[in-house]
Short mmCIF file of C-alpha atoms in Angstrom, two decimals:
data_model
loop_
_atom_site.label_atom_id
_atom_site.label_comp_id
_atom_site.label_asym_id
_atom_site.label_seq_id
_atom_site.Cartn_x
_atom_site.Cartn_y
_atom_site.Cartn_z
CA MET A 22 -108.44 -29.99 -230.74
CA VAL A 23 -105.66 -27.39 -231.11
CA ARG A 24 -103.02 -30.11 -230.72
CA LEU A 25 -104.61 -32.21 -233.46
CA ALA A 26 -104.76 -29.25 -235.82
CA CYS A 27 -101.09 -28.50 -235.20
CA LEU A 28 -100.13 -32.07 -236.00
CA ILE A 29 -102.06 -31.95 -239.26
CA LEU A 30 -100.39 -28.71 -240.24
CA LEU A 31 -96.96 -30.07 -239.40
CA PHE A 32 -97.12 -32.87 -241.94
CA PRO A 33 -96.76 -30.65 -245.04
CA LEU A 34 -94.02 -28.72 -243.26
CA LEU A 35 -92.08 -31.87 -242.47
CA SER A 36 -92.52 -33.36 -245.92
CA GLY A 37 -91.32 -30.13 -247.46
CA CYS A 38 -88.04 -30.44 -245.55
CA SER A 39 -87.14 -33.73 -247.24
CA SER A 40 -84.82 -33.46 -250.24
CA GLU A 41 -86.12 -36.63 -251.89
CA THR A 42 -89.18 -38.85 -251.72
CA PRO A 43 -88.45 -42.17 -250.00
CA ALA A 44 -88.77 -45.25 -252.17
CA PRO A 45 -92.09 -47.08 -251.71
CA PRO A 46 -91.65 -50.19 -249.55
CA ASN A 47 -92.11 -53.68 -250.93
CA VAL A 48 -94.95 -55.65 -249.32
CA LEU A 49 -94.87 -59.35 -248.43
CA PHE A 50 -98.41 -60.35 -247.40
CA ILE A 51 -98.54 -63.77 -245.69
CA ALA A 52 -101.91 -65.46 -245.21
CA VAL A 53 -102.21 -68.55 -243.00
CA ASP A 54 -105.26 -70.82 -243.08
CA ASP A 55 -107.10 -71.71 -239.86
CA LEU A 56 -104.38 -70.37 -237.56
CA ARG A 57 -105.80 -69.44 -234.17
CA PRO A 58 -103.96 -67.06 -231.80
CA GLU A 59 -102.37 -69.96 -229.93
CA LEU A 60 -98.92 -68.47 -230.45
CA GLY A 61 -96.13 -67.36 -228.18
CA CYS A 62 -96.68 -63.71 -229.11
CA TYR A 63 -100.25 -64.03 -227.79
CA GLY A 64 -99.11 -65.56 -224.52
CA ASP A 65 -99.56 -69.25 -225.32
CA GLU A 66 -97.02 -71.39 -223.48
CA THR A 67 -97.56 -74.64 -225.39
CA VAL A 68 -97.13 -73.73 -229.04
CA LYS A 69 -93.59 -73.21 -230.31
CA SER A 70 -93.71 -70.35 -232.80
CA PRO A 71 -90.30 -68.64 -232.69
CA ASN A 72 -90.40 -67.13 -236.18
CA ILE A 73 -93.86 -65.61 -235.84
CA ASP A 74 -92.95 -64.42 -232.34
CA ARG A 75 -89.85 -62.69 -233.69
CA LEU A 76 -91.90 -61.05 -236.42
CA ALA A 77 -94.41 -59.84 -233.82
CA GLN A 78 -91.63 -58.52 -231.60
CA ASN A 79 -90.37 -56.31 -234.42
CA GLY A 80 -93.79 -55.23 -235.64
CA ILE A 81 -97.33 -54.63 -234.44
CA THR A 82 -99.51 -57.31 -232.86
CA PHE A 83 -103.25 -56.75 -233.05
CA THR A 84 -105.19 -58.05 -230.07
CA ARG A 85 -108.68 -56.84 -231.04
CA ALA A 86 -108.85 -57.84 -234.71
CA TYR A 87 -111.88 -60.08 -235.11
CA CYS A 88 -112.75 -62.42 -237.95
CA GLN A 89 -115.78 -61.20 -239.92
CA SER A 90 -116.95 -64.74 -240.67
CA ALA A 91 -115.79 -68.16 -239.50
CA VAL A 92 -115.88 -69.45 -243.08
CA CYS A 93 -112.92 -69.25 -245.44
CA ASN A 94 -114.32 -67.51 -248.52
CA PRO A 95 -116.32 -64.72 -246.84
CA SER A 96 -113.56 -64.09 -244.31
CA ARG A 97 -110.87 -63.66 -246.96
CA ALA A 98 -113.13 -61.66 -249.28
CA SER A 99 -114.04 -59.33 -246.42
CA LEU A 100 -110.44 -58.82 -245.34
CA LEU A 101 -109.16 -58.14 -248.86
CA THR A 102 -111.98 -55.84 -249.95
CA GLY A 103 -112.49 -54.04 -246.65
CA LEU A 104 -116.23 -54.78 -246.93
CA ARG A 105 -118.44 -56.80 -244.62
CA PRO A 106 -119.66 -60.22 -245.81
CA ASP A 107 -123.23 -58.89 -245.82
CA ASN A 108 -122.22 -56.05 -248.15
CA ILE A 109 -120.50 -58.32 -250.66
CA ARG A 110 -123.17 -61.00 -250.10
CA VAL A 111 -120.62 -63.76 -249.60
CA TRP A 112 -121.53 -66.31 -246.94
CA ASP A 113 -120.42 -69.61 -248.48
CA LEU A 114 -117.40 -71.20 -250.17
CA ARG A 115 -118.54 -70.72 -253.77
CA THR A 116 -119.77 -67.16 -254.25
CA ASP A 117 -117.40 -64.74 -255.97
CA PHE A 118 -117.48 -61.35 -254.24
CA ARG A 119 -117.47 -59.66 -257.66
CA ASP A 120 -120.88 -61.15 -258.44
CA HIS A 121 -122.36 -58.42 -256.23
CA GLN A 122 -119.48 -55.94 -255.97
CA PRO A 123 -117.83 -55.99 -259.42
CA ASP A 124 -116.07 -52.67 -258.84
CA ALA A 125 -114.63 -53.51 -255.43
CA VAL A 126 -110.94 -52.68 -255.16
CA THR A 127 -109.00 -55.36 -253.32
CA LEU A 128 -105.83 -54.84 -251.31
CA PRO A 129 -103.46 -56.26 -253.97
CA GLN A 130 -105.46 -54.45 -256.67
CA TYR A 131 -105.00 -51.15 -254.84
CA PHE A 132 -101.24 -51.64 -254.83
CA LYS A 133 -101.35 -52.56 -258.53
CA HIS A 134 -103.24 -49.35 -259.31
CA ASN A 135 -100.53 -47.39 -257.52
CA GLY A 136 -97.48 -48.55 -259.42
CA TYR A 137 -96.81 -51.89 -257.74
CA HIS A 138 -96.24 -55.23 -259.39
CA SER A 139 -98.82 -57.45 -257.72
CA VAL A 140 -98.40 -61.23 -257.63
CA GLY A 141 -99.73 -64.08 -255.53
CA ILE A 142 -99.13 -67.74 -254.76
CA GLY A 143 -101.10 -70.19 -252.64
CA LYS A 144 -104.31 -69.47 -250.76
CA ILE A 145 -104.95 -65.74 -250.72
CA TYR A 146 -108.58 -65.67 -251.75
CA HIS A 147 -110.54 -68.89 -251.35
CA ASN A 148 -109.36 -71.56 -253.80
CA VAL A 149 -112.11 -71.17 -256.39
CA ILE A 150 -111.78 -67.37 -256.49
CA PRO A 151 -108.56 -66.50 -258.38
CA ASP A 152 -109.62 -62.84 -259.02
CA SER A 153 -107.39 -61.92 -261.94
CA LEU A 154 -108.09 -58.20 -261.39
CA SER A 155 -105.93 -58.30 -258.27
CA TRP A 156 -102.75 -59.44 -259.96
CA SER A 157 -100.24 -58.08 -262.47
CA GLU A 158 -99.45 -61.61 -263.66
CA ASP A 159 -101.11 -65.00 -263.48
CA LYS A 160 -101.25 -66.42 -259.97
CA LEU A 161 -98.35 -68.81 -259.42
CA HIS A 162 -98.96 -72.52 -259.03
CA ILE A 163 -96.66 -75.50 -258.55
CA ALA A 164 -96.95 -78.24 -261.16
CA GLY A 165 -98.04 -81.66 -259.95
CA TYR A 166 -100.24 -80.41 -257.12
CA PRO A 167 -104.04 -80.25 -257.23
CA PHE A 168 -105.75 -76.88 -257.51
CA ASP A 169 -106.63 -77.24 -253.81
CA PRO A 170 -103.39 -78.75 -252.45
CA ASP A 171 -104.32 -79.12 -248.79
CA ALA A 172 -104.98 -82.89 -248.88
CA VAL A 173 -101.56 -84.06 -250.08
CA TYR A 174 -100.19 -87.33 -248.69
CA ARG A 175 -96.71 -88.86 -248.73
CA ALA A 176 -96.90 -91.90 -246.40
CA PRO A 177 -96.90 -95.17 -248.43
CA GLU A 178 -100.01 -96.55 -246.69
CA ASN A 179 -101.98 -93.40 -247.50
CA LEU A 180 -100.80 -93.37 -251.12
CA ALA A 181 -101.88 -97.01 -251.43
CA TYR A 182 -105.33 -96.16 -250.03
CA LEU A 183 -105.72 -93.23 -252.43
CA GLU A 184 -104.78 -95.40 -255.41
CA GLN A 185 -107.35 -97.97 -254.33
CA ARG A 186 -110.00 -95.23 -254.07
CA LYS A 187 -109.09 -93.94 -257.53
CA GLN A 188 -109.62 -97.34 -259.07
CA GLU A 189 -112.96 -97.74 -257.27
CA ILE A 190 -114.11 -94.33 -258.48
CA ILE A 191 -113.00 -95.01 -262.06
CA ALA A 192 -114.79 -98.36 -262.03
CA ALA A 193 -117.97 -96.59 -260.89
CA GLY A 194 -117.60 -93.91 -263.58
CA ARG A 195 -117.50 -91.08 -261.04
CA GLU A 196 -114.01 -89.71 -261.66
CA ALA A 197 -115.21 -86.36 -263.07
CA ARG A 198 -116.26 -85.09 -259.64
CA HIS A 199 -112.83 -85.90 -258.15
CA ILE A 200 -110.61 -84.34 -260.86
CA ASP A 201 -110.04 -80.60 -260.60
CA ARG A 202 -109.59 -77.85 -263.19
CA LEU A 203 -105.88 -78.68 -263.46
CA GLY A 204 -106.59 -82.32 -264.27
CA GLU A 205 -105.33 -83.45 -260.87
CA TRP A 206 -107.09 -85.87 -258.52
CA TYR A 207 -108.40 -84.49 -255.23
CA LEU A 208 -109.07 -87.18 -252.62
CA LYS A 209 -108.85 -87.28 -248.85
CA ALA A 210 -107.40 -90.07 -246.72
CA VAL A 211 -106.70 -89.63 -242.99
CA ALA A 212 -106.77 -86.42 -240.94
CA THR A 213 -103.11 -86.61 -239.81
CA GLU A 214 -99.86 -87.78 -241.34
CA MET A 215 -96.26 -87.83 -240.13
CA VAL A 216 -93.38 -88.55 -242.52
CA ASP A 217 -89.65 -88.21 -241.92
CA MET A 218 -89.10 -86.03 -244.98
CA PRO A 219 -88.12 -82.40 -245.69
CA ASP A 220 -90.60 -79.52 -245.70
CA ASN A 221 -90.89 -79.34 -249.46
CA VAL A 222 -92.52 -82.76 -249.89
CA TYR A 223 -95.75 -80.94 -248.96
CA TYR A 224 -97.20 -77.99 -250.81
CA ASP A 225 -96.45 -75.33 -248.20
CA GLY A 226 -92.76 -76.21 -248.10
CA ALA A 227 -92.51 -76.40 -251.89
CA GLN A 228 -94.36 -73.10 -252.12
CA THR A 229 -91.84 -71.47 -249.78
CA ASP A 230 -89.00 -72.49 -252.10
CA VAL A 231 -90.85 -71.00 -255.09
CA ALA A 232 -91.72 -67.84 -253.14
CA ILE A 233 -88.08 -67.25 -252.17
CA GLU A 234 -87.01 -67.52 -255.81
CA LYS A 235 -89.85 -65.19 -256.81
CA LEU A 236 -88.73 -62.64 -254.21
CA ARG A 237 -85.26 -62.64 -255.77
CA GLU A 238 -86.81 -62.13 -259.20
CA LEU A 239 -89.05 -59.30 -258.00
CA LYS A 240 -86.13 -57.60 -256.29
CA GLY A 241 -84.34 -57.39 -259.63
CA LYS A 242 -87.26 -55.77 -261.47
CA GLY A 243 -86.58 -52.32 -260.03
CA LYS A 244 -90.28 -51.81 -259.28
CA PRO A 245 -92.07 -51.98 -255.94
CA PHE A 246 -94.01 -55.18 -255.44
CA PHE A 247 -96.89 -56.64 -253.46
CA PHE A 248 -96.39 -60.38 -253.01
CA GLY A 249 -99.18 -62.41 -251.44
CA VAL A 250 -98.07 -65.82 -250.13
CA GLY A 251 -100.91 -67.96 -248.82
CA TYR A 252 -100.21 -71.04 -246.69
CA TYR A 253 -102.65 -73.97 -246.40
CA ARG A 254 -101.54 -75.18 -242.99
CA PRO A 255 -102.65 -75.55 -240.25
CA HIS A 256 -105.88 -76.34 -242.14
CA LEU A 257 -106.87 -80.01 -242.17
CA PRO A 258 -105.46 -82.53 -242.84
CA PHE A 259 -102.70 -82.14 -240.27
CA ASN A 260 -99.94 -83.52 -242.49
CA ALA A 261 -96.45 -82.38 -241.59
CA PRO A 262 -92.85 -83.63 -241.49
CA LYS A 263 -91.87 -85.63 -238.40
CA LYS A 264 -89.56 -82.93 -237.05
CA TYR A 265 -92.58 -80.75 -236.24
CA TRP A 266 -94.47 -83.54 -234.49
CA ASP A 267 -91.33 -84.22 -232.46
CA LEU A 268 -91.43 -80.71 -230.97
CA TYR A 269 -94.32 -81.76 -228.74
CA ASP A 270 -95.14 -84.37 -226.14
CA ARG A 271 -98.76 -85.13 -226.98
CA ALA A 272 -99.51 -86.31 -223.46
CA ALA A 273 -98.38 -82.95 -222.08
CA ILE A 274 -100.61 -80.78 -224.29
CA PRO A 275 -103.41 -79.41 -222.08
CA LEU A 276 -107.00 -79.93 -223.19
CA ALA A 277 -109.69 -77.31 -222.88
CA GLU A 278 -110.94 -77.16 -219.30
CA ASN A 279 -114.55 -76.63 -220.37
CA ASP A 280 -115.72 -79.11 -223.00
CA ARG A 281 -119.42 -78.42 -222.55
CA LEU A 282 -121.66 -76.60 -225.02
CA PRO A 283 -122.85 -73.18 -223.83
CA GLU A 284 -126.29 -73.37 -222.29
CA GLY A 285 -128.97 -72.25 -224.73
CA ALA A 286 -126.56 -71.90 -227.67
CA PRO A 287 -128.29 -72.43 -231.04
CA LEU A 288 -127.09 -75.40 -233.08
CA MET A 289 -126.00 -73.11 -235.91
CA ALA A 290 -123.38 -71.61 -233.56
CA ILE A 291 -121.81 -74.99 -232.86
CA ASN A 292 -119.01 -76.50 -234.93
CA ASN A 293 -120.48 -79.78 -236.14
CA LEU A 294 -117.05 -81.18 -237.11
CA ARG A 295 -118.36 -81.78 -240.64
CA GLU A 296 -114.96 -81.13 -242.18
CA LEU A 297 -113.13 -83.46 -239.80
CA ARG A 298 -115.66 -86.21 -240.49
CA GLY A 299 -114.67 -86.06 -244.15
CA TYR A 300 -111.51 -88.03 -243.35
CA ARG A 301 -111.63 -91.80 -243.20
CA ASP A 302 -110.35 -92.09 -239.62
CA PHE A 303 -113.02 -89.72 -238.25
CA LYS A 304 -116.14 -90.72 -240.15
CA HIS A 305 -117.44 -92.52 -237.06
CA ILE A 306 -117.44 -89.58 -234.63
CA THR A 307 -120.73 -88.20 -233.35
CA HIS A 308 -122.10 -84.70 -233.67
CA PRO A 309 -121.27 -82.37 -230.74
CA GLN A 310 -124.93 -82.07 -229.76
CA ASP A 311 -125.15 -85.87 -229.59
CA GLY A 312 -122.37 -86.14 -227.04
#
């Protein structure tokens, strides 16, 4: 108790010794969608993650940080507000956390209130929740991509399928439900794609190019910044340039040793693969409880 009190008292003494206040640090906040801790920095020997591993080696790695909800919107809303999903009453993909907590202060909003220029690109909150109160300027977007740019395809056979689907939908008069707020089509094809093209043919790669340019711009403003960059991968579909697929021998990737459902587990606790079955090459698979 005495030691703690001494430490607390030392802080004003130490700060008083400094001749000038250090400049506030800039913050680059990177969000990654559906990334599990199968990374080298968490001891995984299969996944090749040299850049994240290097970042972890020079920073802090949390080993007991648990997701508040295994659903995108409530998980992100909880993380960025510091409130539990039950407190903000967000349990699905549609509810805006401000419907029940209009005065909640988010992480980027807190920085904005404290002299930072706050800006975001990509998936920070869930797609349908832009939350303008968090940002000092409109959230960045890349022209030509749908509002939800996860299902973007480049292989000719997939583009041909999508064009065929568009024509079928138009003929049936159902195009309104497949065109987003930006006027772009949103359709899914297969769950995986491999093309021998550069990173920036997909949204995440293109976003990285834009983010790097934005960092240069923010650096020149002479004001501290909070920059949230949200990546869509490794969320489905698993579409990536060939060079990343070539890093792995698929036959050598170990499967889970235990593929059985826990005894007595309720069905609501089981992933029913609903999202995966939304892709044309997996529509035939059975539910987990059906074997």
